GROMACS .gro file of C-alpha atoms in nm:
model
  238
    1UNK     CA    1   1.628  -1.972   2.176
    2UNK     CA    2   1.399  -1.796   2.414
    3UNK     CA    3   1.351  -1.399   2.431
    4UNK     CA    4   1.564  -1.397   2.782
    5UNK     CA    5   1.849  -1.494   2.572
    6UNK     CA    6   1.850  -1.173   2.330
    7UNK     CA    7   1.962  -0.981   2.632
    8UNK     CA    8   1.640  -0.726   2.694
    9UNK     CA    9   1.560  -0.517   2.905
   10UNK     CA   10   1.311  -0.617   3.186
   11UNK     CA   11   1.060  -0.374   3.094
   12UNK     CA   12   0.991  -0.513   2.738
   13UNK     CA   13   1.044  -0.927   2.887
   14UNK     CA   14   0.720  -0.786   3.104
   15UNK     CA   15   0.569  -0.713   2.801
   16UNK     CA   16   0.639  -0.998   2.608
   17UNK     CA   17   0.564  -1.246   2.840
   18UNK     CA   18   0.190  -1.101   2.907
   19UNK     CA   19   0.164  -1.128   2.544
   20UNK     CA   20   0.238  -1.491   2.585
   21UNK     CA   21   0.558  -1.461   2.364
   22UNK     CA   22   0.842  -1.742   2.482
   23UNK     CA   23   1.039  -1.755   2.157
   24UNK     CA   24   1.153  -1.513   1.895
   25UNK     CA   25   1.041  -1.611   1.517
   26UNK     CA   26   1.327  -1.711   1.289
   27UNK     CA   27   1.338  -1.311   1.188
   28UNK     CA   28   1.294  -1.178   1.553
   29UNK     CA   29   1.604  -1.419   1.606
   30UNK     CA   30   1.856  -1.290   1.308
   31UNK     CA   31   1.705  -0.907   1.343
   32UNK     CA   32   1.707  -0.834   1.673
   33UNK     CA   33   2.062  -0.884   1.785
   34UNK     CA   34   2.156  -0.672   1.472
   35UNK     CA   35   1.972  -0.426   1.579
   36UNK     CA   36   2.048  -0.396   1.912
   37UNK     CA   37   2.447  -0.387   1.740
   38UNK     CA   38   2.316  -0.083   1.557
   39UNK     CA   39   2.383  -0.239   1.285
   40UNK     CA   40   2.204  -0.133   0.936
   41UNK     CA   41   2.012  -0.357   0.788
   42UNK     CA   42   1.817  -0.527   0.504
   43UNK     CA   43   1.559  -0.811   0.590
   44UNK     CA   44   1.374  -1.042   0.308
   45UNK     CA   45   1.058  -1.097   0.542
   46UNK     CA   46   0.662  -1.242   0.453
   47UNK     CA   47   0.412  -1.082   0.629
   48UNK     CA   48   0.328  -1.329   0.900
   49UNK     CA   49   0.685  -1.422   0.989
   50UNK     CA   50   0.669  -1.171   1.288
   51UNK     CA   51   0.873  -0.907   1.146
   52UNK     CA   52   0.701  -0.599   1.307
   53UNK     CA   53   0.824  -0.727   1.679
   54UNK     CA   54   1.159  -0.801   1.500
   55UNK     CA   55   1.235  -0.402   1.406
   56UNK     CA   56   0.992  -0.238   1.720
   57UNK     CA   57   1.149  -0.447   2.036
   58UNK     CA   58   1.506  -0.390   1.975
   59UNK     CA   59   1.442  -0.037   1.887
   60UNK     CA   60   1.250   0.046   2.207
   61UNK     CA   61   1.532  -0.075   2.369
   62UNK     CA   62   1.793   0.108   2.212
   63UNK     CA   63   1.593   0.471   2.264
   64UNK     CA   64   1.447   0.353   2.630
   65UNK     CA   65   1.773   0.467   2.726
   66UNK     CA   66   1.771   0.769   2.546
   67UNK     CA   67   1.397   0.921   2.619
   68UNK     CA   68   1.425   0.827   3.033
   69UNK     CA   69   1.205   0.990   3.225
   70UNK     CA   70   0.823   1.082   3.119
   71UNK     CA   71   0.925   1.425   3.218
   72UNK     CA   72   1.208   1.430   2.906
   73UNK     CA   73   1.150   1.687   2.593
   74UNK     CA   74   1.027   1.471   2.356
   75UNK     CA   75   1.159   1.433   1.990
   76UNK     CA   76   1.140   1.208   1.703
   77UNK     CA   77   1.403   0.932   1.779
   78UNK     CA   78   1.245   0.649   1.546
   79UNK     CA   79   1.063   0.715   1.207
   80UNK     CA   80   0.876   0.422   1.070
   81UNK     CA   81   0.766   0.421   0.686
   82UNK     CA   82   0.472   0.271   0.567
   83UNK     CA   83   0.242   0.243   0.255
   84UNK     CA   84  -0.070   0.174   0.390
   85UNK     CA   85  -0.302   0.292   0.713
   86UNK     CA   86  -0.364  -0.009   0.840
   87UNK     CA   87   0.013  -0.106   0.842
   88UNK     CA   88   0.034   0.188   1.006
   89UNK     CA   89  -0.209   0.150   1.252
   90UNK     CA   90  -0.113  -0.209   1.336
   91UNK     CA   91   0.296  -0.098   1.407
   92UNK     CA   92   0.133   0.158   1.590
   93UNK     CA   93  -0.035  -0.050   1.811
   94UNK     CA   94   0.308  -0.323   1.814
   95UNK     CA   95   0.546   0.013   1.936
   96UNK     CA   96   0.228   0.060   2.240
   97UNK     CA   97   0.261  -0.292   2.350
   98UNK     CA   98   0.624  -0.374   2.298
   99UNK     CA   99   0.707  -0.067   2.518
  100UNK     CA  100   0.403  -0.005   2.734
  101UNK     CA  101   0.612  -0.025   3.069
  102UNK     CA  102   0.870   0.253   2.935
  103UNK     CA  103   0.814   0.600   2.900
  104UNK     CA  104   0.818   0.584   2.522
  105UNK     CA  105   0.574   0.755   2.322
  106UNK     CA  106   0.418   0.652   1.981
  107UNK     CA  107   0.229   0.857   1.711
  108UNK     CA  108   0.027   0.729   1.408
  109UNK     CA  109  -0.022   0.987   1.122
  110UNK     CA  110  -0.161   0.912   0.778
  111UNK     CA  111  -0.397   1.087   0.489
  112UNK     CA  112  -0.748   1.067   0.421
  113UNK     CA  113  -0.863   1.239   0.760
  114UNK     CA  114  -0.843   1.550   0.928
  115UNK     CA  115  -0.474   1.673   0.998
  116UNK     CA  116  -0.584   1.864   1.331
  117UNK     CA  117  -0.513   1.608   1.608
  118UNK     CA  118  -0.242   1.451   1.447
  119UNK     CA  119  -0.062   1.786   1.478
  120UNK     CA  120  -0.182   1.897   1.821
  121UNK     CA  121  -0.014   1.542   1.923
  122UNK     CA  122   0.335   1.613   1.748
  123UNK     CA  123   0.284   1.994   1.911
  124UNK     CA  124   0.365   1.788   2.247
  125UNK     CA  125   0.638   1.529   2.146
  126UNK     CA  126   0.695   1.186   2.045
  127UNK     CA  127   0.959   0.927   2.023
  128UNK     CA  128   0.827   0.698   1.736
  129UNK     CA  129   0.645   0.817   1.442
  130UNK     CA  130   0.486   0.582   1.220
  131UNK     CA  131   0.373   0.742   0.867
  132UNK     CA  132   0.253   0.704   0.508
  133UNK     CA  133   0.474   0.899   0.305
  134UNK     CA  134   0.238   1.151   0.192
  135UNK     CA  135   0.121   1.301   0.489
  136UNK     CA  136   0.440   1.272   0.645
  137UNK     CA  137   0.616   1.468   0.371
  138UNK     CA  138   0.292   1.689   0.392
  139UNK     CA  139   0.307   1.800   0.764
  140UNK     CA  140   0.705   1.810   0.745
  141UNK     CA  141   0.616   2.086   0.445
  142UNK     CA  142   0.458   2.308   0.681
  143UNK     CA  143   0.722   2.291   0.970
  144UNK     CA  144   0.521   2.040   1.190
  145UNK     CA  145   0.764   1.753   1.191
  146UNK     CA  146   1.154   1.804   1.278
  147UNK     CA  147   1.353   1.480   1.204
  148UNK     CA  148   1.704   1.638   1.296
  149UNK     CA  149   1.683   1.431   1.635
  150UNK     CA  150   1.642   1.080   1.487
  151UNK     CA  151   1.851   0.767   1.523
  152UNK     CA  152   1.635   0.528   1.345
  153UNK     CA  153   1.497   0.467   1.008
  154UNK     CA  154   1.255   0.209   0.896
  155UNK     CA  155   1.117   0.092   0.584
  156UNK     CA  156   0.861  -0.126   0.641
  157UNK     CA  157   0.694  -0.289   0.335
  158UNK     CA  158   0.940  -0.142   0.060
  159UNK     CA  159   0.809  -0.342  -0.230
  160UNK     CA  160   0.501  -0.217  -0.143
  161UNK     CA  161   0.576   0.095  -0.142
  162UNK     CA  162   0.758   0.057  -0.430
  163UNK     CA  163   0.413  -0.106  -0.616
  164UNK     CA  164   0.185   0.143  -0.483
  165UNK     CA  165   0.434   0.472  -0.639
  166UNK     CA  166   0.557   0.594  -0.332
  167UNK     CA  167   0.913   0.480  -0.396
  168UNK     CA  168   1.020   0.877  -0.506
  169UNK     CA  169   0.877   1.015  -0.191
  170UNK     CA  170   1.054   0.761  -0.022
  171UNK     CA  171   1.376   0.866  -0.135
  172UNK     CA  172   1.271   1.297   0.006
  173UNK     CA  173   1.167   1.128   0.304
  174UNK     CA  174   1.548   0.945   0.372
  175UNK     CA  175   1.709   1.273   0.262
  176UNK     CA  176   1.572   1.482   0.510
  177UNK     CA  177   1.683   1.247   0.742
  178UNK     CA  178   2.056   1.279   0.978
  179UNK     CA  179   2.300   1.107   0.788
  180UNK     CA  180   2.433   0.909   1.096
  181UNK     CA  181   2.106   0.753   1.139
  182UNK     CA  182   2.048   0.360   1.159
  183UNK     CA  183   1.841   0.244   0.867
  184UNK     CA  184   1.651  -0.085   0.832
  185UNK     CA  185   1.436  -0.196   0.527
  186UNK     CA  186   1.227  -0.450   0.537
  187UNK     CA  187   1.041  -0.621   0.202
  188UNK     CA  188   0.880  -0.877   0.107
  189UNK     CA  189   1.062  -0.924  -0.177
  190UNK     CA  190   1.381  -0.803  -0.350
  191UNK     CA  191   1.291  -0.649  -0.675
  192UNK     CA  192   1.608  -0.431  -0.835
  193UNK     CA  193   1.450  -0.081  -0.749
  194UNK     CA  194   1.445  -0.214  -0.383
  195UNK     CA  195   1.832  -0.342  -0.376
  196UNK     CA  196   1.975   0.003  -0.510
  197UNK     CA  197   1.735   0.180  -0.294
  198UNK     CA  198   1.929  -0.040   0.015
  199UNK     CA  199   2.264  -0.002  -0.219
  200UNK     CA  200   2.196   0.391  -0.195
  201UNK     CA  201   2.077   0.486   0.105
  202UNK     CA  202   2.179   0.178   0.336
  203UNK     CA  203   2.547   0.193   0.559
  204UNK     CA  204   2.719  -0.112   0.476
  205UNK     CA  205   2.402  -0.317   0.599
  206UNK     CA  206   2.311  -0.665   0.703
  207UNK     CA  207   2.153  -0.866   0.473
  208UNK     CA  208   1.967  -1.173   0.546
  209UNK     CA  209   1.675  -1.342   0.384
  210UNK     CA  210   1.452  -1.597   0.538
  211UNK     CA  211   1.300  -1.895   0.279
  212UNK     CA  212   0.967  -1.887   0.233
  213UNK     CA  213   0.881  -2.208   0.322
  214UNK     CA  214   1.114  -2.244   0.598
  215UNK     CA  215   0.946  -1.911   0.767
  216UNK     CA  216   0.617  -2.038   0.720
  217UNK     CA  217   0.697  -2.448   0.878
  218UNK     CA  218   0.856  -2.282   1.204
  219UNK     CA  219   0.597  -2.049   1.252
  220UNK     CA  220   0.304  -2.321   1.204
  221UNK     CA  221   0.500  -2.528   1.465
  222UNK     CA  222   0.522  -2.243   1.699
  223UNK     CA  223   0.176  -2.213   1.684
  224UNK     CA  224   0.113  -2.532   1.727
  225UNK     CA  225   0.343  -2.598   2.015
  226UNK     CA  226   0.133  -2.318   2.155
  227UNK     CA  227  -0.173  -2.422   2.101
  228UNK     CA  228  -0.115  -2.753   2.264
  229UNK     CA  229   0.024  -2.598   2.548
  230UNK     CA  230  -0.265  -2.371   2.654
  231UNK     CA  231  -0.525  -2.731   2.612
  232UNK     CA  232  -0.483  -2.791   3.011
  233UNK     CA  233  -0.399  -3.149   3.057
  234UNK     CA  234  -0.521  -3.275   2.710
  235UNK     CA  235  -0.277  -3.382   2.419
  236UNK     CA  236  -0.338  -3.489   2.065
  237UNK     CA  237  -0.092  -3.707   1.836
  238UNK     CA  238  -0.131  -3.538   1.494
   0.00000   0.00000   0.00000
């Protein structure tokens, strides 16, 4: 299967094919048509199976449509849950690439440094919000985040979250959240704390889980396959 044939838009193919990407992962594959079918849904994913681009392209399609013009009012149409900064950071950066030729705009906001411009930038609007729980439930506290306009949900990392004690902010965060919102969860693993968070919170979702070691083979031969293919006119037997 190539990305053409998961039916997006032409301003994210641009994207993806600068960023050299020709075919979805095996989670890009089984996420991203779920998504785009609104579906809810619950994803068993590594890190390094390409699970980021498997939640952020289908949902910059589904709100392209729904921010238009650079002109718009801007609101918080996508909420993205993380445990870490660097997560953060890197979705952050996935949201900027995946939809740099649409009008969508992304904000990064965690703890550990000064508040200031992360408010001034909320002050003017954005579409996606990527957080760490506490500062998220910290600048929603004093009236600087309104989530009444969202239509997406994410929890990236859940087990994480989970290990790291964030798991009861977690649950604030989803309940000041519209209750016709789409909600994905993605984890690495599937502890019990993690299934009746999905069991609670979830709409009837999806629920697929990728094998470890299957993930891993098709992404080494993708990367392979690549790797050959950008060695100009010189092939190896392996």
């Amino acid at each position: 299967m190539t990305f053409k044939e998961l039916h997006l838009i032409n301003n994210i193919q641009q994207a993806l094919l600068e960023e050299g990407y020709e075919n979805p992962t095996p989670i890009q594959e089984q996420a991203i048509p779920e998504i785009l079918a609104e579906h809810d849904l619950v994803a068993c994913a590594q890190t390094g199976t390409g699970k980021t681009a498997a939640f952020a392209i289908p949902v910059i399609q589904l709100i392209h449509k729904i921010v238009g013009s650079g002109t718009k009012v801007k609101k918080i149409r996508t909420l993205v849950i993380t445990p870490t900064r660097e997560l953060a950071i890197q979705i952050g950066e996935s949201f900027n690439t995946y939809g740099k030729y649409t009008n969508i705009k992304t904000l990064v906001i965690f703890g550990g440094v000064n508040q200031v411009p992360q408010v001034a930038v909320l002050k003017k609007g954005v579409d996606v919000l990527v957080a760490t729980p506490g500062r998220l439930l910290d600048l929603y506290k004093q009236g600087f985040i309104d989530l009444n306009h969202m239509h997406h949900l994410i929890l990236d990392e859940a087990d994480q979250m989970l290990d790291m004690g964030f798991i009861n902010d977690v649950k604030k965060i989803i309940k000041l959240t519209p209750n016709n919102r789409q909600t994905l969860l993605f984890s690495a693993t599937m502890p019990i704390a993690i299934r009746e968070l999905a069991d609670s919170f979830l709409n009837k979702p999806n629920m697929f889980q990728l094998p470890l070691f299957q993930a891993r083979l098709k992404m080494l031969h993708k990367r392979f396959i690549l790797w050959i293919s950008q060695i100009k006119g010189i092939y190896y037997i392996i």
